[in-house]
Amino acid sequence: MKKSLGIIYWLILLFYIFLLVDTVFFSRDSLRSINMIPFHSIKEYIMVDNGFGEYRLVDMNIWGNVLMFIPIGIYILVHSKNLSLTKCILLIIGSSIFIEVMQFIFARGATDIDDVILNTLGGVFGIGIYKIFAKILKTDEKIKMAISTLSMIVGIPILLLVIILVIVN
């Protein structure tokens, strides 16, 4: 069981990396814009009018940027548990800045400081999830088993959804 769970973990991790790259580079229109004003875009995405006079509290753009980076916070600690909290957060910030710079260079979406802020928030949530597992489960083996199981529970339905969307479209 442990070996098959480990294989599934690595497959889900590779799928996550593929999905992240596809989402931030290939699923974007050719666009080159930049926002360096913190919280400017976030303000635009809070209390958004959906065109029918109804307001959504928070637009999907905010949730997407946060949710997309939660796994990075978890995976960093799974593979580098000896890093300090500061180094983990700097690695998350660096990853987000790298993505934003690449988006600008290749004209694949908007380069936005708010994306870095939201991605970092997601990564910090991921670190928090890992720390909760570590506090409860104590040993590296149990933590990896729990993260592998969580990866499978979350990753397999997303993988199936992506496959269905590819087939339908």
XYZ file of C-alpha atoms in Angstrom:
169
model
C 0.000 0.000 0.000
C 2.798 2.447 0.865
C 4.501 1.977 -2.500
C 1.295 2.473 -4.488
C 0.444 5.537 -2.383
C 3.931 6.903 -3.098
C 3.448 6.386 -6.834
C 0.066 8.097 -6.705
C 1.636 10.957 -4.715
C 4.280 11.538 -7.414
C 1.720 11.288 -10.213
C -0.504 13.838 -8.477
C 2.503 16.111 -7.868
C 3.449 15.933 -11.568
C -0.169 16.562 -12.534
C -0.252 19.593 -10.204
C 2.890 21.006 -11.834
C 1.380 20.410 -15.295
C -1.892 22.081 -14.253
C -0.037 25.043 -12.731
C 2.070 25.577 -15.865
C -0.967 25.150 -18.131
C -3.050 27.566 -16.052
C -0.485 30.354 -15.835
C 1.005 30.071 -19.331
C -0.944 28.078 -21.892
C -4.533 28.864 -20.907
C -3.920 32.593 -21.185
C -4.498 34.999 -24.020
C -1.542 36.744 -25.546
C -1.423 39.791 -23.326
C 1.260 41.890 -21.736
C 0.137 44.167 -18.936
C 1.587 44.975 -15.572
C 0.205 46.149 -12.243
C 2.712 47.097 -9.560
C 0.208 48.786 -7.224
C -0.437 46.457 -4.277
C -4.111 45.596 -3.679
C -5.279 47.450 -6.817
C -6.574 44.318 -8.572
C -7.753 42.763 -5.326
C -10.006 45.795 -4.697
C -11.489 45.359 -8.188
C -12.258 41.686 -7.502
C -14.050 42.270 -4.189
C -17.785 42.984 -4.353
C -17.875 42.332 -8.112
C -21.095 43.081 -10.028
C -21.943 40.037 -12.139
C -23.753 42.179 -14.722
C -27.210 41.424 -13.351
C -27.089 43.792 -10.399
C -25.970 40.983 -8.096
C -22.687 41.223 -6.263
C -20.299 38.415 -5.489
C -18.237 38.941 -2.383
C -14.972 37.716 -3.941
C -14.254 36.958 -7.591
C -12.832 33.603 -8.687
C -9.528 35.296 -9.593
C -8.751 35.834 -5.926
C -9.702 32.281 -4.910
C -7.817 30.815 -7.865
C -4.568 32.568 -7.003
C -4.796 31.524 -3.355
C -5.872 27.915 -3.997
C -3.314 27.409 -6.763
C -0.400 27.937 -4.354
C -1.604 25.969 -1.308
C 0.043 22.781 -2.647
C 3.359 24.604 -3.129
C 3.491 25.435 0.588
C 2.797 21.801 1.425
C 5.173 20.286 -1.143
C 8.056 22.593 -0.161
C 7.920 21.297 3.405
C 7.393 17.674 2.370
C 10.601 17.826 0.343
C 12.590 20.317 2.456
C 11.329 20.002 6.021
C 14.485 21.593 7.471
C 13.866 24.966 5.843
C 13.004 27.810 8.175
C 9.587 29.418 7.867
C 11.222 32.541 6.418
C 13.035 30.526 3.719
C 9.826 28.661 2.845
C 7.921 31.910 2.424
C 10.769 33.435 0.398
C 10.737 30.361 -1.848
C 6.992 30.772 -2.374
C 7.376 34.483 -3.115
C 10.268 33.726 -5.473
C 8.215 31.078 -7.302
C 5.328 33.495 -7.726
C 7.590 36.327 -8.925
C 9.253 33.926 -11.379
C 5.847 33.003 -12.816
C 4.799 36.656 -13.092
C 8.064 37.633 -14.818
C 7.737 34.718 -17.270
C 4.150 35.738 -18.001
C 5.370 39.245 -18.807
C 8.305 38.089 -20.945
C 6.181 35.680 -22.981
C 3.081 37.952 -23.006
C 0.911 35.292 -21.347
C -1.514 37.117 -19.106
C -1.283 40.057 -16.764
C 1.733 40.502 -14.525
C 0.305 41.625 -11.216
C 1.817 42.261 -7.785
C -1.537 41.218 -6.337
C -1.049 37.744 -7.810
C 2.229 37.528 -5.867
C 0.418 38.606 -2.686
C -2.422 36.098 -3.198
C -0.083 33.276 -4.246
C 2.024 33.893 -1.149
C -1.098 33.792 1.008
C -2.000 30.431 -0.557
C 1.512 29.100 0.020
C 1.365 30.206 3.657
C -1.954 28.348 4.020
C -0.178 25.293 2.609
C 2.613 25.675 5.157
C -0.052 25.904 7.867
C -1.719 22.712 6.639
C 1.626 20.917 6.706
C 2.391 22.234 10.207
C -0.991 20.996 11.461
C -0.248 17.533 10.040
C 3.218 17.642 11.630
C 1.813 18.640 15.028
C -0.812 15.889 15.002
C 1.117 13.069 13.324
C 4.627 13.691 14.730
C 6.703 11.384 12.446
C 7.858 12.122 8.895
C 6.486 8.792 7.692
C 2.979 9.511 8.997
C 3.081 13.070 7.650
C 4.088 11.858 4.175
C 1.378 9.201 4.297
C -1.233 11.821 5.232
C -0.039 14.260 2.545
C -0.039 11.432 -0.014
C -3.579 10.498 0.968
C -4.697 14.138 0.852
C -3.020 14.546 -2.549
C -4.930 11.527 -3.784
C -8.282 12.668 -2.331
C -7.967 16.147 -3.858
C -5.913 15.351 -6.955
C -7.783 12.407 -8.464
C -11.161 14.196 -8.747
C -9.426 17.229 -10.263
C -7.573 14.963 -12.711
C -10.843 13.285 -13.692
C -12.535 16.673 -14.114
C -9.721 17.891 -16.362
C -9.936 14.715 -18.465
C -13.708 15.133 -18.821
C -13.309 18.801 -19.803
C -10.680 17.916 -22.407
C -12.915 15.203 -23.878
C -16.034 17.401 -23.925
C -14.259 20.429 -25.382
